[in-house]
């Protein structure tokens, strides 16, 4: 009775302690524990098991906590960076492919920005007809802006119906701002073509002349006056057909008066409208009337 009661209590002697420690059950538990620990350090199966469980239950767990918030912030930041990179690449492509200020203004959406280096701006500026350049930037002032060290970089911003150009110095100050309208820049603002005859255009009513009479009067004007009358003859030189009549507009706008040149080709008529300096047109009108 005493032996049985003693087995349920802690050992009384060191020998009994040793026997209990080295029992088969304890040694088996110790061995299994060592195997589990060693295998965990060797194969990381516990981390893999926990990771697989978390991955499997990821969709059912609520997305809250600091880790989720950090992940969302990181994803939003990466998305914003991608959008900024795409926008910059698109703006650079727009600047490289634009062949005129009108083309650049048409490609830039409202609020979109693009950077123009000085060489690109100079190329677009010089592509304009000489009489149009002053409407963008005064040539003398542009020499100082581009070559005098006053400008560090040039930005252009799209807007409804045109664009704005900003000349920025090294202190991020705007030293010059230019506001351009698409309507003014379209086709360099110098010409337009319409089917039909001059009789269909009310602006030329009562002021339509045979082409021979018109050019006879033009050739009587001084050379510098003819240069202001026909600012750019490229559109007229490239037109096919026989020049039949010329109409002189009866109203002025921004110092210009519209001239209409009626061409006939293969039984069809079309009118090429160009703009001429107002003062030169009035001098021409005097010659056409016989007063000059």
Backbone as numpy.savetxt, mean C-alpha at the origin, in Angstrom:
# Nx Ny Nz CAx CAy CAz Cx Cy Cz
-0.50 -67.65 73.27 -1.33 -66.45 73.27 -0.47 -65.20 73.27
0.59 -65.26 73.99 1.47 -64.10 74.05 2.20 -63.88 72.74
2.59 -65.03 72.03 3.27 -64.90 70.76 2.36 -64.28 69.70
1.14 -64.75 69.70 0.21 -64.19 68.72 -0.03 -62.71 68.99
-0.17 -62.34 70.21 -0.39 -60.94 70.55 0.84 -60.10 70.23
2.01 -60.73 70.40 3.23 -59.98 70.13 3.41 -59.70 68.64
2.88 -60.59 67.75 3.02 -60.38 66.30 2.27 -59.14 65.81
1.30 -58.73 66.57 0.53 -57.56 66.14 1.14 -56.25 66.62
2.19 -56.33 67.32 2.84 -55.12 67.80 4.24 -55.01 67.22
4.89 -53.90 67.46 6.22 -53.70 66.91 7.18 -54.69 67.54
8.24 -55.07 66.82 9.19 -56.07 67.34 9.87 -55.58 68.61
10.19 -56.54 69.40 10.81 -56.19 70.67 12.32 -56.23 70.62
12.89 -56.99 69.64 14.35 -57.15 69.59 14.86 -56.77 68.22
16.15 -56.43 68.08 16.72 -56.10 66.75 16.58 -57.23 65.76
16.67 -58.47 66.23 16.54 -59.59 65.31 15.16 -59.61 64.67
14.17 -59.37 65.50 12.81 -59.35 64.96 12.62 -58.18 63.98
13.25 -57.05 64.29 13.21 -55.91 63.35 13.80 -56.31 62.01
14.94 -56.97 62.01 15.61 -57.38 60.78 14.77 -58.37 60.00
14.17 -59.32 60.72 13.35 -60.31 60.02 12.16 -59.65 59.32
11.55 -58.72 60.02 10.39 -58.06 59.40 10.80 -57.18 58.19
11.93 -56.48 58.32 12.38 -55.64 57.20 12.71 -56.48 55.98
13.35 -57.60 56.19 13.78 -58.46 55.08 12.74 -59.50 54.70
11.53 -59.24 55.04 10.48 -60.19 54.65 10.27 -60.16 53.14
9.65 -61.20 52.64 9.42 -61.32 51.20 8.54 -60.18 50.68
7.52 -59.82 51.44 6.60 -58.77 51.02 7.32 -57.43 50.90
8.12 -57.11 51.93 8.84 -55.83 51.91 9.86 -55.77 50.78
10.58 -56.89 50.59 11.56 -56.91 49.50 10.88 -56.78 48.14
9.71 -57.40 47.99 8.99 -57.29 46.71 8.53 -55.85 46.47
8.01 -55.23 47.53 7.57 -53.83 47.39 8.74 -52.92 47.07
9.87 -53.16 47.73 11.06 -52.35 47.48 11.56 -52.52 46.05
11.55 -53.77 45.59 12.03 -54.04 44.22 11.13 -53.37 43.19
9.83 -53.51 43.38 8.90 -52.89 42.43 9.06 -51.37 42.44
9.23 -50.80 43.61 9.42 -49.35 43.71 10.69 -48.90 42.99
11.77 -49.64 43.16 13.03 -49.29 42.50 12.91 -49.40 40.98
12.21 -50.47 40.56 12.01 -50.64 39.10 11.22 -49.47 38.53
10.17 -49.05 39.25 9.35 -47.93 38.78 10.17 -46.65 38.71
10.96 -46.39 39.76 11.76 -45.16 39.79 12.81 -45.16 38.68
13.52 -46.28 38.53 14.57 -46.35 37.50 13.98 -46.22 36.10
12.86 -46.90 35.88 12.23 -46.82 34.55 11.70 -45.40 34.26
11.26 -44.72 35.29 10.79 -43.35 35.10 11.94 -42.44 34.69
13.09 -42.57 35.39 14.25 -41.77 35.01 14.78 -42.14 33.62
14.61 -43.42 33.24 15.14 -43.87 31.95 14.20 -43.54 30.79
12.91 -43.75 30.97 11.98 -43.62 29.84 10.98 -42.45 29.99
10.96 -41.76 31.12 10.03 -40.64 31.34 8.59 -41.02 31.03
8.23 -42.22 31.42 6.88 -42.69 31.06 5.79 -41.97 31.86
6.14 -41.51 33.06 5.13 -40.82 33.88 4.76 -39.48 33.23
5.80 -38.72 32.79 5.52 -37.44 32.13 4.75 -37.65 30.83
5.14 -38.70 30.09 4.43 -38.98 28.84 2.97 -39.35 29.10
2.74 -40.12 30.12 1.38 -40.52 30.45 0.53 -39.32 30.86
1.10 -38.47 31.69 0.38 -37.27 32.11 0.14 -36.33 30.92
1.19 -36.21 30.06 1.04 -35.35 28.88 -0.04 -35.86 27.93
-0.06 -37.16 27.71 -1.10 -37.73 26.84 -2.49 -37.53 27.42
-2.58 -37.66 28.72 -3.88 -37.47 29.36 -4.34 -36.02 29.22
-3.41 -35.07 29.48 -3.77 -33.66 29.35 -4.12 -33.29 27.91
-3.35 -33.87 26.97 -3.64 -33.59 25.56 -5.00 -34.16 25.16
-5.32 -35.35 25.67 -6.60 -35.98 25.30 -7.78 -35.20 25.88
-7.60 -34.64 27.07 -8.69 -33.91 27.73 -8.59 -32.40 27.54
-7.71 -31.96 26.63 -7.47 -30.53 26.46 -8.72 -29.78 26.01
-9.49 -30.38 25.10 -10.66 -29.69 24.57 -11.79 -29.56 25.58
-11.79 -30.41 26.58 -12.89 -30.38 27.56 -12.56 -29.52 28.77
-11.31 -29.11 28.92 -10.94 -28.30 30.07 -11.12 -26.82 29.77
-11.54 -26.01 30.73 -11.75 -24.57 30.50 -10.43 -23.86 30.23
-10.48 -22.88 29.31 -9.27 -22.12 28.96 -9.14 -20.90 29.86
-8.70 -21.12 31.05 -8.49 -20.02 31.98 -7.19 -20.23 32.74
-6.74 -19.17 33.34 -5.50 -19.25 34.07 -4.40 -18.46 33.38
-3.31 -18.30 34.08 -2.19 -17.49 33.59 -1.56 -18.08 32.34
-1.46 -19.42 32.29 -0.82 -20.05 31.13 -1.65 -19.84 29.87
-2.98 -20.02 30.01 -3.86 -19.81 28.86 -3.80 -18.35 28.40
-3.80 -17.41 29.36 -3.74 -15.99 28.99 -2.43 -15.66 28.28
-1.33 -16.21 28.78 -0.04 -15.98 28.13 -0.03 -16.55 26.71
-0.63 -17.72 26.55 -0.70 -18.32 25.22 -1.53 -17.49 24.25
-2.66 -16.97 24.75 -3.49 -16.14 23.90 -2.77 -14.85 23.50
-2.08 -14.23 24.47 -1.33 -13.01 24.17 -0.24 -13.29 23.13
0.43 -14.42 23.28 1.47 -14.79 22.34 0.90 -15.00 20.95
-0.23 -15.70 20.85 -0.86 -15.95 19.54 -1.31 -14.64 18.90
-1.91 -13.74 19.69 -2.33 -12.45 19.15 -1.14 -11.62 18.68
-0.06 -11.67 19.46 1.13 -10.90 19.07 1.73 -11.43 17.77
1.80 -12.76 17.64 2.33 -13.34 16.42 1.44 -13.02 15.22
0.13 -13.04 15.42 -0.79 -12.70 14.34 -0.63 -11.25 13.91
-0.47 -10.36 14.89 -0.27 -8.94 14.57 1.03 -8.72 13.82
2.09 -9.43 14.23 3.37 -9.30 13.53 3.26 -9.80 12.09
2.54 -10.92 11.91 2.35 -11.44 10.55 1.59 -10.44 9.69
0.55 -9.83 10.26 -0.22 -8.85 9.50 0.62 -7.63 9.15
1.44 -7.17 10.11 2.30 -6.03 9.84 3.32 -6.36 8.75
3.88 -7.58 8.81 4.85 -7.97 7.80 4.21 -8.05 6.42
2.99 -8.62 6.37 2.29 -8.71 5.08 1.94 -7.33 4.55
1.50 -6.44 5.45 1.14 -5.08 5.03 2.37 -4.35 4.50
3.52 -4.51 5.18 4.74 -3.84 4.71 5.19 -4.41 3.37
5.09 -5.74 3.22 5.47 -6.35 1.95 4.56 -5.89 0.82
3.25 -5.81 1.12 2.29 -5.36 0.10 2.55 -3.90 -0.28
2.82 -3.06 0.72 3.10 -1.65 0.44 4.37 -1.49 -0.39
5.40 -2.28 -0.05 6.63 -2.21 -0.83 6.42 -2.65 -2.27
5.59 -3.70 -2.46 5.29 -4.16 -3.81 4.51 -3.10 -4.58
3.62 -2.41 -3.89 2.84 -1.35 -4.54 3.74 -0.23 -5.03
4.69 0.17 -4.19 5.61 1.24 -4.58 6.49 0.81 -5.75
6.96 -0.45 -5.72 7.86 -0.91 -6.78 7.16 -1.03 -8.13
5.88 -1.42 -8.11 5.17 -1.67 -9.37 4.44 -0.44 -9.90
4.28 0.60 -9.09 3.58 1.80 -9.56 4.43 2.53 -10.58
3.82 2.91 -11.70 4.56 3.62 -12.74 4.23 5.11 -12.78
3.39 5.58 -11.86 3.06 7.01 -11.80 2.44 7.29 -10.43
2.33 8.57 -10.09 1.66 8.94 -8.85 0.19 8.53 -8.89
-0.44 8.64 -10.06 -1.84 8.25 -10.17 -2.01 6.76 -9.91
-1.10 5.95 -10.44 -1.15 4.50 -10.23 -0.93 4.17 -8.76
0.01 4.85 -8.13 0.29 4.61 -6.71 -0.90 5.00 -5.85
-1.52 6.15 -6.14 -2.68 6.59 -5.37 -3.86 5.64 -5.56
-4.00 5.07 -6.76 -5.11 4.15 -7.01 -4.91 2.83 -6.27
-3.67 2.39 -6.09 -3.39 1.11 -5.44 -3.41 1.20 -3.93
-3.16 2.37 -3.37 -3.16 2.53 -1.91 -4.58 2.75 -1.42
-5.03 1.88 -0.53 -6.35 2.06 0.05 -6.34 3.15 1.11
-7.52 3.65 1.49 -7.59 4.69 2.53 -6.93 4.22 3.82
-6.00 5.01 4.34 -5.31 4.68 5.58 -4.09 3.81 5.40
-3.82 3.29 4.21 -2.65 2.46 3.98 -1.42 3.34 3.76
-0.30 2.86 4.32 0.95 3.62 4.25 1.97 2.90 3.39
2.84 3.65 2.79 3.96 3.09 2.03 5.13 4.05 2.14
6.32 3.49 2.10 7.54 4.30 2.17 8.11 4.49 0.78
8.43 5.71 0.45 9.05 6.04 -0.84 10.48 6.50 -0.57
11.45 5.81 -1.17 12.80 6.36 -1.05 12.95 7.52 -2.04
13.98 8.28 -1.85 14.15 9.49 -2.65 14.29 9.18 -4.14
15.00 8.10 -4.45 15.19 7.76 -5.86 13.87 7.41 -6.52
13.01 6.67 -5.80 11.72 6.27 -6.39 10.81 7.48 -6.56
10.80 8.37 -5.55 9.99 9.57 -5.67 10.48 10.42 -6.84
11.79 10.55 -6.98 12.35 11.35 -8.07 11.94 10.77 -9.43
11.95 9.43 -9.54 11.57 8.80 -10.81 10.10 9.05 -11.13
9.23 8.93 -10.14 7.81 9.19 -10.37 7.56 10.66 -10.69
8.29 11.53 -10.04 8.12 12.96 -10.28 8.55 13.33 -11.69
9.69 12.80 -12.12 10.19 13.14 -13.46 9.38 12.48 -14.57
8.57 11.46 -14.23 7.71 10.83 -15.24 6.51 11.71 -15.58
6.24 12.72 -14.74 5.14 13.64 -15.03 5.54 14.62 -16.13
4.57 15.08 -16.91 4.88 16.16 -17.86 5.37 17.39 -17.10
6.26 18.16 -17.68 6.82 19.32 -16.97 5.77 20.27 -16.41
4.67 20.45 -17.12 3.66 21.40 -16.65 2.85 20.84 -15.48
2.97 19.51 -15.19 2.25 18.91 -14.08 3.09 18.81 -12.81
4.39 18.88 -12.95 5.26 18.69 -11.79 5.03 19.75 -10.73
4.80 20.99 -11.17 4.62 22.08 -10.21 3.37 21.88 -9.36
2.38 21.12 -9.88 1.17 20.86 -9.11 1.42 19.84 -7.99
2.51 19.09 -8.09 2.86 18.14 -7.03 3.74 18.84 -6.00
4.91 19.26 -6.42 5.83 20.02 -5.56 6.55 21.02 -6.45
6.74 22.23 -5.94 7.49 23.22 -6.70 8.90 22.68 -6.98
9.34 22.68 -8.24 10.64 22.08 -8.58 11.81 22.64 -7.77
11.82 23.94 -7.56 12.92 24.54 -6.79 12.90 24.03 -5.35
11.71 23.97 -4.76 11.60 23.48 -3.39 11.98 22.01 -3.31
11.65 21.23 -4.36 11.96 19.80 -4.35 13.47 19.57 -4.40
14.20 20.42 -5.09 15.66 20.28 -5.11 16.21 20.36 -3.69
15.70 21.29 -2.91 16.17 21.42 -1.53 15.71 20.24 -0.68
14.48 19.79 -0.88 13.95 18.68 -0.08 14.73 17.40 -0.32
15.08 17.12 -1.57 15.73 15.86 -1.90 17.25 15.92 -1.80
17.84 17.07 -2.07 19.30 17.16 -2.13 19.92 18.06 -1.08
19.10 18.77 -0.32 19.65 19.70 0.66 19.73 19.15 2.07
19.39 17.88 2.26 19.46 17.28 3.59 18.27 17.57 4.46
17.23 18.21 3.92 16.07 18.53 4.74 15.16 17.32 4.96
15.24 16.31 4.10 14.35 15.15 4.17 15.14 13.91 4.49
14.65 13.15 5.47 15.27 11.88 5.83 14.55 10.71 5.16
13.22 10.77 5.09 12.44 9.72 4.43 11.12 10.32 3.97
10.42 9.58 3.10 9.17 10.04 2.51 8.12 8.97 2.71
6.96 9.38 3.22 5.83 8.47 3.39 4.68 8.94 2.52
3.89 7.98 2.04 2.66 8.32 1.34 1.51 7.55 1.98
0.39 8.21 2.14 -0.78 7.63 2.79 -1.97 7.72 1.84
-2.62 6.59 1.61 -3.79 6.58 0.75 -4.99 7.22 1.43
-5.83 7.83 0.65 -7.08 8.40 1.15 -8.12 8.29 0.05
-9.37 8.60 0.38 -10.44 8.54 -0.60 -10.17 9.56 -1.71
-10.03 9.08 -2.94 -9.86 9.98 -4.06 -8.46 10.52 -4.26
-7.46 9.94 -3.59 -6.10 10.42 -3.78 -5.16 9.91 -2.71
-4.13 10.68 -2.42 -3.16 10.29 -1.39 -2.44 11.53 -0.86
-1.79 11.34 0.27 -0.98 12.39 0.89 0.47 11.93 0.91
1.38 12.86 0.69 2.81 12.58 0.72 3.45 13.45 1.80
4.24 12.81 2.68 4.87 13.51 3.80 6.39 13.41 3.67
7.06 14.54 3.73 8.51 14.59 3.78 8.91 14.74 5.25
9.66 13.77 5.77 9.99 13.70 7.20 11.49 13.94 7.37
11.85 14.76 8.38 13.26 14.98 8.65 13.77 13.98 9.67
15.02 14.14 10.10 15.64 13.18 11.02 15.02 13.22 12.42
14.28 14.28 12.74 13.61 14.39 14.04 12.15 13.99 13.97
11.78 13.29 12.91 10.40 12.82 12.70 9.40 13.97 12.59
9.85 15.10 12.09 8.98 16.24 11.87 8.62 16.32 10.39
7.38 16.69 10.12 6.92 16.85 8.73 7.40 18.21 8.23
8.31 18.19 7.26 8.83 19.45 6.71 8.04 19.88 5.48
7.32 18.96 4.86 6.51 19.30 3.71 5.41 18.25 3.54
4.20 18.68 3.27 3.08 17.78 3.02 2.43 18.12 1.69
2.16 17.09 0.90 1.54 17.26 -0.42 0.26 16.45 -0.46
-0.82 17.05 -0.89 -2.11 16.38 -1.00 -2.48 16.29 -2.48
-2.57 15.06 -2.99 -2.81 14.84 -4.42 -4.17 14.20 -4.62
-4.89 14.63 -5.64 -6.19 14.08 -6.01 -6.04 13.15 -7.20
-6.76 12.02 -7.15 -6.74 11.08 -8.27 -7.30 11.73 -9.53
-8.30 12.57 -9.36 -8.92 13.20 -10.51 -7.91 14.09 -11.25
-7.05 14.72 -10.47 -6.03 15.57 -11.08 -4.92 14.75 -11.71
-4.55 13.62 -11.06 -3.43 12.82 -11.52 -3.83 11.84 -12.61
-5.10 11.49 -12.71 -5.53 10.49 -13.68 -5.13 10.88 -15.09
-4.43 9.94 -15.75 -3.91 10.20 -17.10 -3.10 11.49 -17.15
-2.42 11.76 -16.01 -1.68 13.01 -15.84 -2.59 14.22 -15.89
-3.93 14.02 -15.88 -4.88 15.10 -15.92 -4.82 15.89 -17.21
-4.20 15.36 -18.25 -3.95 16.17 -19.43 -4.85 15.86 -20.61
-5.42 14.66 -20.69 -6.19 14.33 -21.87 -7.28 13.31 -21.54
-8.24 13.22 -22.46 -9.30 12.23 -22.36 -9.77 11.97 -23.78
-10.31 10.77 -23.99 -10.76 10.38 -25.32 -12.22 9.97 -25.22
-13.03 10.44 -26.18 -14.44 10.06 -26.20 -14.87 9.78 -27.63
-15.74 8.78 -27.84 -16.23 8.51 -29.19 -17.20 9.59 -29.63
-17.36 9.74 -30.96 -18.29 10.72 -31.49 -17.57 11.93 -32.06
-18.33 12.98 -32.27 -17.78 14.20 -32.86 -17.84 15.36 -31.88
-17.27 16.48 -32.29 -17.30 17.67 -31.45 -18.70 18.21 -31.27
-19.60 17.89 -32.21 -20.98 18.38 -32.10 -21.69 17.79 -30.88
-21.19 16.67 -30.37 -21.81 16.03 -29.21 -21.33 16.62 -27.89
-20.38 17.55 -27.92 -19.81 18.15 -26.71 -20.27 19.59 -26.60
-21.21 19.91 -25.72 -21.73 21.29 -25.61 -20.67 22.32 -25.27
-19.58 21.89 -24.63 -18.55 22.86 -24.21 -17.85 23.51 -25.41
-17.95 22.90 -26.60 -17.30 23.45 -27.78 -18.30 24.16 -28.72
-19.54 24.31 -28.30 -20.56 24.88 -29.17 -20.19 26.30 -29.60
-20.25 26.53 -30.92 -19.93 27.85 -31.46 -18.46 28.15 -31.56
-17.59 27.20 -31.18 -16.15 27.44 -31.20 -15.43 26.23 -31.82
-15.97 25.75 -32.92 -15.39 24.62 -33.64 -14.82 25.14 -34.96
-13.55 24.78 -35.23 -12.86 25.30 -36.39 -12.30 24.15 -37.22
-12.20 24.35 -38.53 -11.49 23.35 -39.35 -10.05 23.22 -38.88
-9.51 22.02 -38.97 -8.16 21.78 -38.47 -7.14 22.65 -39.18
-7.30 22.87 -40.48 -6.33 23.68 -41.22 -6.33 25.12 -40.71
-7.52 25.69 -40.45 -7.61 27.05 -39.94 -7.01 27.14 -38.55
-7.29 26.15 -37.72 -6.78 26.16 -36.34 -5.25 26.16 -36.34
-4.63 25.25 -37.09 -3.17 25.14 -37.04 -2.49 26.29 -37.77
-3.18 26.90 -38.75 -2.63 28.10 -39.36 -2.53 29.21 -38.33
-3.57 29.34 -37.50 -3.55 30.35 -36.44 -2.50 30.01 -35.38
-2.36 28.73 -35.04 -1.37 28.32 -34.02 0.04 28.66 -34.49
0.33 28.40 -35.75 1.67 28.64 -36.26 2.01 30.12 -36.35
1.02 30.97 -36.23 1.27 32.41 -36.21 1.68 32.89 -34.82
1.49 32.07 -33.82 1.85 32.44 -32.45 3.34 32.26 -32.23
3.93 32.98 -31.26 5.35 32.78 -30.90 5.57 31.36 -30.38
6.81 30.90 -30.48 7.12 29.54 -30.08 6.81 29.24 -28.63
7.16 30.18 -27.71 6.89 29.94 -26.29 5.40 29.90 -26.00
4.62 30.61 -26.80 3.18 30.59 -26.61 2.60 29.27 -27.11
3.13 28.74 -28.20 2.67 27.45 -28.70 2.98 26.34 -27.70
4.10 26.47 -26.98 4.45 25.46 -25.98 3.43 25.42 -24.85
2.88 26.58 -24.48 1.85 26.61 -23.45 0.48 26.25 -23.99
0.29 26.36 -25.28 -0.99 26.02 -25.88 -1.16 24.51 -25.99
-0.16 23.85 -26.55 -0.17 22.39 -26.65 0.94 21.87 -25.74
0.58 21.62 -24.49 1.57 21.28 -23.48 2.23 19.94 -23.75
1.47 18.99 -24.25 2.00 17.65 -24.51 1.31 17.10 -25.75
2.05 16.93 -26.83 1.48 16.48 -28.11 1.55 14.97 -28.29
2.03 14.24 -27.27 2.19 12.79 -27.42 0.86 12.10 -27.72
-0.20 12.52 -27.03 -1.51 11.88 -27.23 -2.04 12.15 -28.64
-1.75 13.31 -29.18 -2.20 13.63 -30.52 -1.37 12.91 -31.58
-0.08 12.77 -31.33 0.80 12.11 -32.28 0.52 10.61 -32.37
0.08 10.01 -31.28 -0.19 8.57 -31.28 -1.59 8.22 -31.77
-2.43 9.23 -31.99 -3.80 8.97 -32.44 -3.81 8.65 -33.94
-4.58 7.63 -34.31 -4.68 7.24 -35.72 -5.82 8.00 -36.39
-5.69 8.19 -37.69 -6.76 8.83 -38.44 -6.42 10.24 -38.88
-7.37 10.86 -39.56 -7.21 12.21 -40.11 -7.81 13.22 -39.15
-7.02 14.24 -38.82 -7.51 15.31 -37.96 -8.46 16.19 -38.76
-9.71 16.25 -38.34 -10.75 16.93 -39.12 -11.06 18.32 -38.59
-11.42 18.42 -37.31 -11.79 19.71 -36.72 -11.20 19.83 -35.32
-11.18 21.09 -34.85 -10.67 21.37 -33.50 -11.67 22.28 -32.80
-12.02 21.93 -31.57 -12.92 22.75 -30.77 -12.19 23.41 -29.63
-12.58 24.64 -29.33 -12.00 25.40 -28.22 -13.05 25.52 -27.13
-12.73 25.10 -25.93 -13.67 25.17 -24.82 -14.07 26.60 -24.48
-15.25 26.73 -23.91 -15.76 28.08 -23.61 -15.67 28.41 -22.12
-14.96 27.61 -21.34 -14.82 27.91 -19.91 -13.44 27.48 -19.44
-12.94 28.17 -18.44 -11.61 27.88 -17.89 -11.75 27.27 -16.51
-10.78 26.41 -16.15 -10.75 25.80 -14.83 -9.29 25.64 -14.41
-8.97 26.22 -13.26 -7.61 26.14 -12.71 -6.57 26.65 -13.70
-6.92 27.66 -14.50 -5.96 28.24 -15.43 -5.82 27.48 -16.74
-6.71 26.50 -17.00 -6.64 25.72 -18.22 -7.98 25.78 -18.95
-7.91 25.64 -20.28 -9.09 25.54 -21.13 -8.95 24.28 -21.98
-10.04 23.57 -22.15 -10.01 22.30 -22.87 -10.06 22.53 -24.38
-9.22 21.81 -25.11 -9.24 21.78 -26.57 -9.65 20.39 -27.02
-10.53 20.31 -28.00 -10.98 19.02 -28.51 -10.53 18.82 -29.95
-9.84 17.70 -30.22 -9.34 17.39 -31.56 -10.12 16.20 -32.10
-10.84 16.42 -33.18 -11.70 15.39 -33.76 -10.94 14.63 -34.84
-10.78 13.31 -34.63 -10.09 12.44 -35.59 -11.12 11.52 -36.26
-10.89 11.24 -37.53 -11.73 10.30 -38.27 -10.85 9.18 -38.79
-11.29 7.95 -38.49 -10.50 6.77 -38.88 -11.43 5.61 -39.15
-11.35 5.06 -40.35 -12.16 3.90 -40.75 -13.65 4.16 -40.54
-14.08 5.34 -40.91 -15.50 5.66 -40.83 -15.99 6.01 -39.44
-15.14 6.05 -38.46 -15.52 6.39 -37.09 -14.83 7.68 -36.66
-15.49 8.39 -35.75 -14.94 9.65 -35.24 -14.73 9.54 -33.73
-13.68 10.18 -33.26 -13.39 10.25 -31.83 -12.73 11.57 -31.53
-12.94 12.04 -30.33 -12.42 13.35 -29.92 -11.40 13.16 -28.80
-10.23 13.73 -28.99 -9.19 13.73 -27.97 -9.18 15.10 -27.32
-9.44 15.12 -26.00 -9.46 16.37 -25.26 -8.13 16.57 -24.54
-7.55 17.74 -24.71 -6.33 18.09 -24.01 -6.53 19.45 -23.35
-5.68 19.74 -22.37 -5.78 21.02 -21.66 -4.69 21.97 -22.12
-5.05 23.21 -22.28 -4.11 24.25 -22.73 -4.17 25.42 -21.75
-3.06 26.17 -21.68 -3.02 27.33 -20.79 -4.05 28.37 -21.22
-4.74 28.91 -20.23 -5.83 29.83 -20.52 -5.35 31.04 -21.30
-4.24 31.65 -20.89 -3.79 32.87 -21.55 -3.39 32.62 -23.00
-2.80 31.44 -23.28 -2.42 31.11 -24.65 -3.65 30.88 -25.52
-4.69 30.28 -24.94 -5.92 30.04 -25.70 -6.58 31.36 -26.07
-6.58 32.33 -25.15 -7.18 33.62 -25.48 -6.42 34.31 -26.60
-5.13 34.21 -26.61 -4.34 34.78 -27.70 -4.65 34.09 -29.02
-4.79 32.76 -28.96 -5.16 32.02 -30.17 -6.53 32.44 -30.66
-7.48 32.65 -29.74 -8.83 33.05 -30.13 -8.82 34.37 -30.88
-7.95 35.29 -30.44 -7.84 36.57 -31.14 -7.35 36.38 -32.57
-6.40 35.48 -32.75 -5.89 35.22 -34.10 -6.96 34.57 -34.95
-7.73 33.63 -34.36 -8.80 32.96 -35.11 -9.87 33.95 -35.54
-10.08 34.96 -34.72 -11.09 35.98 -35.06 -10.56 37.04 -36.01
-9.26 37.00 -36.27 -8.66 37.99 -37.15 -8.22 39.24 -36.45
-8.18 39.20 -35.09 -7.78 40.38 -34.33 -6.32 40.37 -33.98
-5.65 39.23 -34.20 -4.27 39.12 -33.79 -3.29 39.31 -34.93
